[in-house]
């Protein structure tokens, strides 16, 4: 089990491991955590929270302070897109062209621009969602032309591994893919300057390899009861 750390201890780790700590956001993954624990972190000046399940997230957004920044990091079903428009600052799990088009369509109707991360299936795992890299390259021009969307970066969850070098290589690959896409993107419209990668198990490696958002749950909240 990971040692539980305070927000300030994790911020110190960001300064220790990241080459650009001022650009890094600490995202507290609060799925299945009670509101009381979230409020405890808010008292530590933690304001950005990531949720996996739409219904649970919407209830928390309604119940908790309005100055919190909410990120949807779990799989998003097309049938639930209507309910999340305007509720999340960022959607990290845009895993298909069809989903991106639907979010763009609904955002345009609502008169907003939705910030999104494109989810990448780094190892082409059948059990995971996300764009395979070749498919992403083939569909990139369509993705960047969707109205009412702003692509801020890429998101990935590498295969579980106890081998640090394997995990590090996956993070390097995501960074390299980001740089390759930036060359063919109007970054004034789609900044593509963010990498959502790294969890409680591997965030130091992710930070070293360029992460700008680390998604940590257990190390902040402790094990779920």
JSON list of C-alpha atoms in Angstrom, two decimals:
[
{"chain": "A", "resi": 1, "resn": "UNK", "atom": "CA", "xyz": [0.00, 0.00, 0.00]},
{"chain": "A", "resi": 2, "resn": "UNK", "atom": "CA", "xyz": [1.23, 3.49, -0.84]},
{"chain": "A", "resi": 3, "resn": "UNK", "atom": "CA", "xyz": [2.09, 5.83, 1.99]},
{"chain": "A", "resi": 4, "resn": "UNK", "atom": "CA", "xyz": [-0.54, 8.53, 2.40]},
{"chain": "A", "resi": 5, "resn": "UNK", "atom": "CA", "xyz": [0.82, 12.01, 1.74]},
{"chain": "A", "resi": 6, "resn": "UNK", "atom": "CA", "xyz": [-0.51, 15.51, 2.31]},
{"chain": "A", "resi": 7, "resn": "UNK", "atom": "CA", "xyz": [-1.17, 17.93, -0.52]},
{"chain": "A", "resi": 8, "resn": "UNK", "atom": "CA", "xyz": [1.91, 19.94, 0.43]},
{"chain": "A", "resi": 9, "resn": "UNK", "atom": "CA", "xyz": [4.07, 16.79, 0.40]},
{"chain": "A", "resi": 10, "resn": "UNK", "atom": "CA", "xyz": [2.87, 15.96, -3.09]},
{"chain": "A", "resi": 11, "resn": "UNK", "atom": "CA", "xyz": [3.48, 19.54, -4.22]},
{"chain": "A", "resi": 12, "resn": "UNK", "atom": "CA", "xyz": [7.04, 19.12, -2.91]},
{"chain": "A", "resi": 13, "resn": "UNK", "atom": "CA", "xyz": [7.36, 15.93, -4.98]},
{"chain": "A", "resi": 14, "resn": "UNK", "atom": "CA", "xyz": [6.22, 17.86, -8.05]},
{"chain": "A", "resi": 15, "resn": "UNK", "atom": "CA", "xyz": [9.00, 20.39, -7.48]},
{"chain": "A", "resi": 16, "resn": "UNK", "atom": "CA", "xyz": [11.46, 17.55, -6.93]},
{"chain": "A", "resi": 17, "resn": "UNK", "atom": "CA", "xyz": [10.67, 15.44, -9.98]},
{"chain": "A", "resi": 18, "resn": "UNK", "atom": "CA", "xyz": [9.23, 17.75, -12.65]},
{"chain": "A", "resi": 19, "resn": "UNK", "atom": "CA", "xyz": [11.43, 19.82, -14.99]},
{"chain": "A", "resi": 20, "resn": "UNK", "atom": "CA", "xyz": [8.59, 22.38, -15.12]},
{"chain": "A", "resi": 21, "resn": "UNK", "atom": "CA", "xyz": [6.79, 22.22, -11.73]},
{"chain": "A", "resi": 22, "resn": "UNK", "atom": "CA", "xyz": [4.91, 25.49, -12.27]},
{"chain": "A", "resi": 23, "resn": "UNK", "atom": "CA", "xyz": [3.02, 23.84, -15.14]},
{"chain": "A", "resi": 24, "resn": "UNK", "atom": "CA", "xyz": [1.91, 20.76, -13.19]},
{"chain": "A", "resi": 25, "resn": "UNK", "atom": "CA", "xyz": [-1.59, 20.28, -11.78]},
{"chain": "A", "resi": 26, "resn": "UNK", "atom": "CA", "xyz": [-2.23, 17.88, -8.92]},
{"chain": "A", "resi": 27, "resn": "UNK", "atom": "CA", "xyz": [-5.54, 16.15, -9.61]},
{"chain": "A", "resi": 28, "resn": "UNK", "atom": "CA", "xyz": [-7.10, 14.36, -6.63]},
{"chain": "A", "resi": 29, "resn": "UNK", "atom": "CA", "xyz": [-8.99, 11.30, -7.83]},
{"chain": "A", "resi": 30, "resn": "UNK", "atom": "CA", "xyz": [-12.04, 11.28, -5.59]},
{"chain": "A", "resi": 31, "resn": "UNK", "atom": "CA", "xyz": [-14.15, 8.44, -7.01]},
{"chain": "A", "resi": 32, "resn": "UNK", "atom": "CA", "xyz": [-16.06, 6.58, -4.29]},
{"chain": "A", "resi": 33, "resn": "UNK", "atom": "CA", "xyz": [-14.68, 8.94, -1.66]},
{"chain": "A", "resi": 34, "resn": "UNK", "atom": "CA", "xyz": [-17.10, 10.62, 0.76]},
{"chain": "A", "resi": 35, "resn": "UNK", "atom": "CA", "xyz": [-17.61, 14.36, 0.60]},
{"chain": "A", "resi": 36, "resn": "UNK", "atom": "CA", "xyz": [-16.01, 14.75, 4.03]},
{"chain": "A", "resi": 37, "resn": "UNK", "atom": "CA", "xyz": [-12.67, 13.50, 2.72]},
{"chain": "A", "resi": 38, "resn": "UNK", "atom": "CA", "xyz": [-12.87, 15.85, -0.25]},
{"chain": "A", "resi": 39, "resn": "UNK", "atom": "CA", "xyz": [-13.56, 18.78, 2.08]},
{"chain": "A", "resi": 40, "resn": "UNK", "atom": "CA", "xyz": [-10.51, 17.78, 4.14]},
{"chain": "A", "resi": 41, "resn": "UNK", "atom": "CA", "xyz": [-8.37, 18.16, 1.02]},
{"chain": "A", "resi": 42, "resn": "UNK", "atom": "CA", "xyz": [-10.03, 21.46, 0.12]},
{"chain": "A", "resi": 43, "resn": "UNK", "atom": "CA", "xyz": [-8.85, 22.72, 3.52]},
{"chain": "A", "resi": 44, "resn": "UNK", "atom": "CA", "xyz": [-5.33, 21.88, 2.29]},
{"chain": "A", "resi": 45, "resn": "UNK", "atom": "CA", "xyz": [-5.96, 24.15, -0.73]},
{"chain": "A", "resi": 46, "resn": "UNK", "atom": "CA", "xyz": [-6.59, 21.23, -3.10]},
{"chain": "A", "resi": 47, "resn": "UNK", "atom": "CA", "xyz": [-9.24, 22.44, -5.56]},
{"chain": "A", "resi": 48, "resn": "UNK", "atom": "CA", "xyz": [-8.95, 20.11, -8.59]},
{"chain": "A", "resi": 49, "resn": "UNK", "atom": "CA", "xyz": [-10.73, 16.76, -8.40]},
{"chain": "A", "resi": 50, "resn": "UNK", "atom": "CA", "xyz": [-11.11, 13.90, -10.86]},
{"chain": "A", "resi": 51, "resn": "UNK", "atom": "CA", "xyz": [-14.16, 11.66, -11.03]},
{"chain": "A", "resi": 52, "resn": "UNK", "atom": "CA", "xyz": [-14.72, 8.42, -12.94]},
{"chain": "A", "resi": 53, "resn": "UNK", "atom": "CA", "xyz": [-18.48, 7.97, -12.77]},
{"chain": "A", "resi": 54, "resn": "UNK", "atom": "CA", "xyz": [-20.85, 10.55, -14.20]},
{"chain": "A", "resi": 55, "resn": "UNK", "atom": "CA", "xyz": [-23.75, 10.20, -11.74]},
{"chain": "A", "resi": 56, "resn": "UNK", "atom": "CA", "xyz": [-21.51, 10.21, -8.67]},
{"chain": "A", "resi": 57, "resn": "UNK", "atom": "CA", "xyz": [-19.64, 13.22, -10.04]},
{"chain": "A", "resi": 58, "resn": "UNK", "atom": "CA", "xyz": [-22.78, 15.22, -10.76]},
{"chain": "A", "resi": 59, "resn": "UNK", "atom": "CA", "xyz": [-24.02, 14.66, -7.20]},
{"chain": "A", "resi": 60, "resn": "UNK", "atom": "CA", "xyz": [-20.71, 15.86, -5.76]},
{"chain": "A", "resi": 61, "resn": "UNK", "atom": "CA", "xyz": [-20.62, 18.90, -8.03]},
{"chain": "A", "resi": 62, "resn": "UNK", "atom": "CA", "xyz": [-24.07, 19.83, -6.73]},
{"chain": "A", "resi": 63, "resn": "UNK", "atom": "CA", "xyz": [-23.22, 19.26, -3.06]},
{"chain": "A", "resi": 64, "resn": "UNK", "atom": "CA", "xyz": [-19.67, 20.60, -2.74]},
{"chain": "A", "resi": 65, "resn": "UNK", "atom": "CA", "xyz": [-18.23, 24.15, -2.92]},
{"chain": "A", "resi": 66, "resn": "UNK", "atom": "CA", "xyz": [-18.68, 25.87, -6.27]},
{"chain": "A", "resi": 67, "resn": "UNK", "atom": "CA", "xyz": [-15.05, 26.96, -6.56]},
{"chain": "A", "resi": 68, "resn": "UNK", "atom": "CA", "xyz": [-13.82, 23.41, -7.16]},
{"chain": "A", "resi": 69, "resn": "UNK", "atom": "CA", "xyz": [-12.49, 22.38, -10.57]},
{"chain": "A", "resi": 70, "resn": "UNK", "atom": "CA", "xyz": [-13.91, 19.07, -11.76]},
{"chain": "A", "resi": 71, "resn": "UNK", "atom": "CA", "xyz": [-12.30, 16.73, -14.28]},
{"chain": "A", "resi": 72, "resn": "UNK", "atom": "CA", "xyz": [-14.04, 13.70, -15.80]},
{"chain": "A", "resi": 73, "resn": "UNK", "atom": "CA", "xyz": [-11.39, 11.00, -16.07]},
{"chain": "A", "resi": 74, "resn": "UNK", "atom": "CA", "xyz": [-13.48, 7.83, -16.45]},
{"chain": "A", "resi": 75, "resn": "UNK", "atom": "CA", "xyz": [-15.01, 6.31, -19.57]},
{"chain": "A", "resi": 76, "resn": "UNK", "atom": "CA", "xyz": [-17.83, 8.46, -20.95]},
{"chain": "A", "resi": 77, "resn": "UNK", "atom": "CA", "xyz": [-20.77, 6.75, -22.64]},
{"chain": "A", "resi": 78, "resn": "UNK", "atom": "CA", "xyz": [-22.39, 8.62, -25.51]},
{"chain": "A", "resi": 79, "resn": "UNK", "atom": "CA", "xyz": [-25.80, 8.46, -23.81]},
{"chain": "A", "resi": 80, "resn": "UNK", "atom": "CA", "xyz": [-24.44, 10.46, -20.86]},
{"chain": "A", "resi": 81, "resn": "UNK", "atom": "CA", "xyz": [-22.88, 13.32, -22.83]},
{"chain": "A", "resi": 82, "resn": "UNK", "atom": "CA", "xyz": [-25.96, 15.54, -22.50]},
{"chain": "A", "resi": 83, "resn": "UNK", "atom": "CA", "xyz": [-25.80, 15.40, -18.72]},
{"chain": "A", "resi": 84, "resn": "UNK", "atom": "CA", "xyz": [-22.16, 16.48, -18.42]},
{"chain": "A", "resi": 85, "resn": "UNK", "atom": "CA", "xyz": [-22.05, 19.48, -20.74]},
{"chain": "A", "resi": 86, "resn": "UNK", "atom": "CA", "xyz": [-20.92, 22.55, -18.81]},
{"chain": "A", "resi": 87, "resn": "UNK", "atom": "CA", "xyz": [-20.23, 20.58, -15.63]},
{"chain": "A", "resi": 88, "resn": "UNK", "atom": "CA", "xyz": [-16.56, 19.68, -16.05]},
{"chain": "A", "resi": 89, "resn": "UNK", "atom": "CA", "xyz": [-13.62, 21.98, -16.69]},
{"chain": "A", "resi": 90, "resn": "UNK", "atom": "CA", "xyz": [-11.88, 19.14, -18.52]},
{"chain": "A", "resi": 91, "resn": "UNK", "atom": "CA", "xyz": [-12.82, 15.76, -19.98]},
{"chain": "A", "resi": 92, "resn": "UNK", "atom": "CA", "xyz": [-9.76, 13.48, -20.01]},
{"chain": "A", "resi": 93, "resn": "UNK", "atom": "CA", "xyz": [-11.35, 10.40, -21.57]},
{"chain": "A", "resi": 94, "resn": "UNK", "atom": "CA", "xyz": [-12.28, 11.34, -25.14]},
{"chain": "A", "resi": 95, "resn": "UNK", "atom": "CA", "xyz": [-11.53, 7.98, -26.72]},
{"chain": "A", "resi": 96, "resn": "UNK", "atom": "CA", "xyz": [-13.12, 8.10, -30.18]},
{"chain": "A", "resi": 97, "resn": "UNK", "atom": "CA", "xyz": [-13.90, 10.48, -33.02]},
{"chain": "A", "resi": 98, "resn": "UNK", "atom": "CA", "xyz": [-17.62, 9.76, -32.57]},
{"chain": "A", "resi": 99, "resn": "UNK", "atom": "CA", "xyz": [-17.50, 10.80, -28.91]},
{"chain": "A", "resi": 100, "resn": "UNK", "atom": "CA", "xyz": [-15.51, 13.94, -29.70]},
{"chain": "A", "resi": 101, "resn": "UNK", "atom": "CA", "xyz": [-18.03, 14.94, -32.36]},
{"chain": "A", "resi": 102, "resn": "UNK", "atom": "CA", "xyz": [-20.94, 14.41, -29.97]},
{"chain": "A", "resi": 103, "resn": "UNK", "atom": "CA", "xyz": [-19.32, 16.47, -27.19]},
{"chain": "A", "resi": 104, "resn": "UNK", "atom": "CA", "xyz": [-18.57, 19.20, -29.71]},
{"chain": "A", "resi": 105, "resn": "UNK", "atom": "CA", "xyz": [-22.13, 19.19, -31.03]},
{"chain": "A", "resi": 106, "resn": "UNK", "atom": "CA", "xyz": [-23.69, 19.41, -27.56]},
{"chain": "A", "resi": 107, "resn": "UNK", "atom": "CA", "xyz": [-21.17, 22.03, -26.39]},
{"chain": "A", "resi": 108, "resn": "UNK", "atom": "CA", "xyz": [-21.90, 24.21, -29.41]},
{"chain": "A", "resi": 109, "resn": "UNK", "atom": "CA", "xyz": [-25.63, 24.09, -28.65]},
{"chain": "A", "resi": 110, "resn": "UNK", "atom": "CA", "xyz": [-24.86, 25.08, -25.04]},
{"chain": "A", "resi": 111, "resn": "UNK", "atom": "CA", "xyz": [-22.68, 27.96, -26.21]},
{"chain": "A", "resi": 112, "resn": "UNK", "atom": "CA", "xyz": [-19.50, 26.72, -24.55]},
{"chain": "A", "resi": 113, "resn": "UNK", "atom": "CA", "xyz": [-16.08, 25.45, -25.61]},
{"chain": "A", "resi": 114, "resn": "UNK", "atom": "CA", "xyz": [-15.23, 22.20, -23.84]},
{"chain": "A", "resi": 115, "resn": "UNK", "atom": "CA", "xyz": [-11.60, 21.51, -22.99]},
{"chain": "A", "resi": 116, "resn": "UNK", "atom": "CA", "xyz": [-10.63, 17.90, -23.61]},
{"chain": "A", "resi": 117, "resn": "UNK", "atom": "CA", "xyz": [-7.76, 15.45, -23.50]},
{"chain": "A", "resi": 118, "resn": "UNK", "atom": "CA", "xyz": [-7.53, 12.74, -26.14]},
{"chain": "A", "resi": 119, "resn": "UNK", "atom": "CA", "xyz": [-7.19, 9.33, -24.48]},
{"chain": "A", "resi": 120, "resn": "UNK", "atom": "CA", "xyz": [-4.44, 7.17, -25.96]},
{"chain": "A", "resi": 121, "resn": "UNK", "atom": "CA", "xyz": [-4.27, 3.37, -25.75]},
{"chain": "A", "resi": 122, "resn": "UNK", "atom": "CA", "xyz": [-0.48, 3.27, -25.52]},
{"chain": "A", "resi": 123, "resn": "UNK", "atom": "CA", "xyz": [0.00, -0.49, -25.76]},
{"chain": "A", "resi": 124, "resn": "UNK", "atom": "CA", "xyz": [-3.05, -1.25, -27.93]},
{"chain": "A", "resi": 125, "resn": "UNK", "atom": "CA", "xyz": [-4.61, -3.21, -25.06]},
{"chain": "A", "resi": 126, "resn": "UNK", "atom": "CA", "xyz": [-7.92, -4.85, -25.92]},
{"chain": "A", "resi": 127, "resn": "UNK", "atom": "CA", "xyz": [-9.17, -4.32, -22.37]},
{"chain": "A", "resi": 128, "resn": "UNK", "atom": "CA", "xyz": [-8.74, -0.53, -22.52]},
{"chain": "A", "resi": 129, "resn": "UNK", "atom": "CA", "xyz": [-10.45, 2.25, -24.39]},
{"chain": "A", "resi": 130, "resn": "UNK", "atom": "CA", "xyz": [-8.58, 5.01, -26.18]},
{"chain": "A", "resi": 131, "resn": "UNK", "atom": "CA", "xyz": [-7.21, 5.82, -29.61]},
{"chain": "A", "resi": 132, "resn": "UNK", "atom": "CA", "xyz": [-4.60, 3.50, -31.05]},
{"chain": "A", "resi": 133, "resn": "UNK", "atom": "CA", "xyz": [-1.82, 5.75, -32.27]},
{"chain": "A", "resi": 134, "resn": "UNK", "atom": "CA", "xyz": [-2.22, 5.02, -35.98]},
{"chain": "A", "resi": 135, "resn": "UNK", "atom": "CA", "xyz": [-5.97, 5.60, -35.83]},
{"chain": "A", "resi": 136, "resn": "UNK", "atom": "CA", "xyz": [-5.35, 8.89, -34.06]},
{"chain": "A", "resi": 137, "resn": "UNK", "atom": "CA", "xyz": [-2.96, 10.02, -36.78]},
{"chain": "A", "resi": 138, "resn": "UNK", "atom": "CA", "xyz": [-5.50, 9.08, -39.45]},
{"chain": "A", "resi": 139, "resn": "UNK", "atom": "CA", "xyz": [-8.34, 10.96, -37.73]},
{"chain": "A", "resi": 140, "resn": "UNK", "atom": "CA", "xyz": [-6.41, 13.94, -36.36]},
{"chain": "A", "resi": 141, "resn": "UNK", "atom": "CA", "xyz": [-7.49, 16.41, -39.04]},
{"chain": "A", "resi": 142, "resn": "UNK", "atom": "CA", "xyz": [-11.14, 15.56, -38.29]},
{"chain": "A", "resi": 143, "resn": "UNK", "atom": "CA", "xyz": [-10.63, 15.91, -34.54]},
{"chain": "A", "resi": 144, "resn": "UNK", "atom": "CA", "xyz": [-9.06, 19.36, -34.73]},
{"chain": "A", "resi": 145, "resn": "UNK", "atom": "CA", "xyz": [-11.84, 20.61, -37.02]},
{"chain": "A", "resi": 146, "resn": "UNK", "atom": "CA", "xyz": [-14.66, 19.93, -34.52]},
{"chain": "A", "resi": 147, "resn": "UNK", "atom": "CA", "xyz": [-16.35, 23.13, -33.37]},
{"chain": "A", "resi": 148, "resn": "UNK", "atom": "CA", "xyz": [-16.69, 23.97, -29.65]},
{"chain": "A", "resi": 149, "resn": "UNK", "atom": "CA", "xyz": [-13.83, 21.70, -28.58]},
{"chain": "A", "resi": 150, "resn": "UNK", "atom": "CA", "xyz": [-10.35, 22.67, -27.44]},
{"chain": "A", "resi": 151, "resn": "UNK", "atom": "CA", "xyz": [-7.81, 19.86, -27.34]},
{"chain": "A", "resi": 152, "resn": "UNK", "atom": "CA", "xyz": [-5.49, 20.71, -24.47]},
{"chain": "A", "resi": 153, "resn": "UNK", "atom": "CA", "xyz": [-3.50, 17.50, -24.38]},
{"chain": "A", "resi": 154, "resn": "UNK", "atom": "CA", "xyz": [-3.23, 13.73, -24.29]},
{"chain": "A", "resi": 155, "resn": "UNK", "atom": "CA", "xyz": [-4.13, 11.27, -21.52]},
{"chain": "A", "resi": 156, "resn": "UNK", "atom": "CA", "xyz": [-2.99, 7.71, -20.97]},
{"chain": "A", "resi": 157, "resn": "UNK", "atom": "CA", "xyz": [-2.83, 4.94, -18.40]},
{"chain": "A", "resi": 158, "resn": "UNK", "atom": "CA", "xyz": [0.11, 2.65, -19.24]},
{"chain": "A", "resi": 159, "resn": "UNK", "atom": "CA", "xyz": [-0.10, -1.11, -18.71]},
{"chain": "A", "resi": 160, "resn": "UNK", "atom": "CA", "xyz": [0.52, -2.11, -15.11]},
{"chain": "A", "resi": 161, "resn": "UNK", "atom": "CA", "xyz": [4.17, -3.05, -14.66]},
{"chain": "A", "resi": 162, "resn": "UNK", "atom": "CA", "xyz": [6.67, -3.50, -11.86]},
{"chain": "A", "resi": 163, "resn": "UNK", "atom": "CA", "xyz": [9.45, -2.68, -14.31]},
{"chain": "A", "resi": 164, "resn": "UNK", "atom": "CA", "xyz": [10.25, 1.03, -14.05]},
{"chain": "A", "resi": 165, "resn": "UNK", "atom": "CA", "xyz": [11.93, 1.19, -17.45]},
{"chain": "A", "resi": 166, "resn": "UNK", "atom": "CA", "xyz": [8.80, -0.17, -19.17]},
{"chain": "A", "resi": 167, "resn": "UNK", "atom": "CA", "xyz": [6.55, 2.39, -17.49]},
{"chain": "A", "resi": 168, "resn": "UNK", "atom": "CA", "xyz": [9.01, 5.16, -18.29]},
{"chain": "A", "resi": 169, "resn": "UNK", "atom": "CA", "xyz": [9.08, 4.19, -21.96]},
{"chain": "A", "resi": 170, "resn": "UNK", "atom": "CA", "xyz": [5.30, 4.43, -22.21]},
{"chain": "A", "resi": 171, "resn": "UNK", "atom": "CA", "xyz": [5.42, 7.94, -20.74]},
{"chain": "A", "resi": 172, "resn": "UNK", "atom": "CA", "xyz": [8.21, 8.87, -23.17]},
{"chain": "A", "resi": 173, "resn": "UNK", "atom": "CA", "xyz": [6.09, 7.56, -26.04]},
{"chain": "A", "resi": 174, "resn": "UNK", "atom": "CA", "xyz": [3.15, 9.73, -25.00]},
{"chain": "A", "resi": 175, "resn": "UNK", "atom": "CA", "xyz": [5.39, 12.80, -24.84]},
{"chain": "A", "resi": 176, "resn": "UNK", "atom": "CA", "xyz": [6.82, 12.01, -28.29]},
{"chain": "A", "resi": 177, "resn": "UNK", "atom": "CA", "xyz": [3.32, 11.57, -29.72]},
{"chain": "A", "resi": 178, "resn": "UNK", "atom": "CA", "xyz": [2.32, 14.94, -28.27]},
{"chain": "A", "resi": 179, "resn": "UNK", "atom": "CA", "xyz": [5.31, 16.63, -29.90]},
{"chain": "A", "resi": 180, "resn": "UNK", "atom": "CA", "xyz": [4.57, 14.98, -33.24]},
{"chain": "A", "resi": 181, "resn": "UNK", "atom": "CA", "xyz": [0.93, 16.11, -33.15]},
{"chain": "A", "resi": 182, "resn": "UNK", "atom": "CA", "xyz": [1.85, 19.66, -32.17]},
{"chain": "A", "resi": 183, "resn": "UNK", "atom": "CA", "xyz": [3.78, 20.01, -35.45]},
{"chain": "A", "resi": 184, "resn": "UNK", "atom": "CA", "xyz": [0.57, 19.48, -37.41]},
{"chain": "A", "resi": 185, "resn": "UNK", "atom": "CA", "xyz": [-1.78, 21.47, -35.14]},
{"chain": "A", "resi": 186, "resn": "UNK", "atom": "CA", "xyz": [-2.81, 25.12, -34.86]},
{"chain": "A", "resi": 187, "resn": "UNK", "atom": "CA", "xyz": [-1.80, 25.45, -31.21]},
{"chain": "A", "resi": 188, "resn": "UNK", "atom": "CA", "xyz": [-3.49, 28.84, -30.91]},
{"chain": "A", "resi": 189, "resn": "UNK", "atom": "CA", "xyz": [-6.77, 26.92, -31.13]},
{"chain": "A", "resi": 190, "resn": "UNK", "atom": "CA", "xyz": [-5.71, 23.57, -29.66]},
{"chain": "A", "resi": 191, "resn": "UNK", "atom": "CA", "xyz": [-2.82, 24.20, -27.22]},
{"chain": "A", "resi": 192, "resn": "UNK", "atom": "CA", "xyz": [-1.95, 20.50, -26.93]},
{"chain": "A", "resi": 193, "resn": "UNK", "atom": "CA", "xyz": [0.52, 21.40, -24.20]},
{"chain": "A", "resi": 194, "resn": "UNK", "atom": "CA", "xyz": [-0.75, 19.08, -21.45]},
{"chain": "A", "resi": 195, "resn": "UNK", "atom": "CA", "xyz": [-0.02, 15.44, -20.61]},
{"chain": "A", "resi": 196, "resn": "UNK", "atom": "CA", "xyz": [-2.38, 13.72, -18.16]},
{"chain": "A", "resi": 197, "resn": "UNK", "atom": "CA", "xyz": [-0.31, 10.77, -16.98]},
{"chain": "A", "resi": 198, "resn": "UNK", "atom": "CA", "xyz": [0.89, 9.29, -13.72]},
{"chain": "A", "resi": 199, "resn": "UNK", "atom": "CA", "xyz": [-1.01, 7.83, -10.75]},
{"chain": "A", "resi": 200, "resn": "UNK", "atom": "CA", "xyz": [-0.25, 7.11, -7.11]},
{"chain": "A", "resi": 201, "resn": "UNK", "atom": "CA", "xyz": [1.95, 4.20, -8.22]},
{"chain": "A", "resi": 202, "resn": "UNK", "atom": "CA", "xyz": [4.12, 5.93, -10.80]},
{"chain": "A", "resi": 203, "resn": "UNK", "atom": "CA", "xyz": [3.71, 9.71, -10.65]},
{"chain": "A", "resi": 204, "resn": "UNK", "atom": "CA", "xyz": [7.43, 10.45, -9.99]},
{"chain": "A", "resi": 205, "resn": "UNK", "atom": "CA", "xyz": [8.35, 8.76, -13.29]},
{"chain": "A", "resi": 206, "resn": "UNK", "atom": "CA", "xyz": [5.51, 10.54, -15.11]},
{"chain": "A", "resi": 207, "resn": "UNK", "atom": "CA", "xyz": [6.67, 13.90, -13.76]},
{"chain": "A", "resi": 208, "resn": "UNK", "atom": "CA", "xyz": [10.22, 13.27, -14.92]},
{"chain": "A", "resi": 209, "resn": "UNK", "atom": "CA", "xyz": [8.91, 12.47, -18.40]},
{"chain": "A", "resi": 210, "resn": "UNK", "atom": "CA", "xyz": [6.84, 15.64, -18.77]},
{"chain": "A", "resi": 211, "resn": "UNK", "atom": "CA", "xyz": [3.47, 15.09, -17.08]},
{"chain": "A", "resi": 212, "resn": "UNK", "atom": "CA", "xyz": [1.47, 18.27, -16.52]},
{"chain": "A", "resi": 213, "resn": "UNK", "atom": "CA", "xyz": [-1.45, 16.55, -14.74]},
{"chain": "A", "resi": 214, "resn": "UNK", "atom": "CA", "xyz": [-0.92, 13.70, -12.28]},
{"chain": "A", "resi": 215, "resn": "UNK", "atom": "CA", "xyz": [-4.04, 11.77, -11.25]},
{"chain": "A", "resi": 216, "resn": "UNK", "atom": "CA", "xyz": [-3.56, 10.55, -7.69]},
{"chain": "A", "resi": 217, "resn": "UNK", "atom": "CA", "xyz": [-6.12, 8.98, -5.37]},
{"chain": "A", "resi": 218, "resn": "UNK", "atom": "CA", "xyz": [-4.86, 6.40, -2.91]},
{"chain": "A", "resi": 219, "resn": "UNK", "atom": "CA", "xyz": [-1.79, 8.38, -1.93]},
{"chain": "A", "resi": 220, "resn": "UNK", "atom": "CA", "xyz": [-4.00, 11.35, -0.93]},
{"chain": "A", "resi": 221, "resn": "UNK", "atom": "CA", "xyz": [-7.12, 9.64, 0.40]},
{"chain": "A", "resi": 222, "resn": "UNK", "atom": "CA", "xyz": [-5.73, 6.33, 1.63]},
{"chain": "A", "resi": 223, "resn": "UNK", "atom": "CA", "xyz": [-7.19, 2.96, 0.68]},
{"chain": "A", "resi": 224, "resn": "UNK", "atom": "CA", "xyz": [-10.93, 2.95, -0.04]},
{"chain": "A", "resi": 225, "resn": "UNK", "atom": "CA", "xyz": [-12.92, 1.30, 2.73]}
]
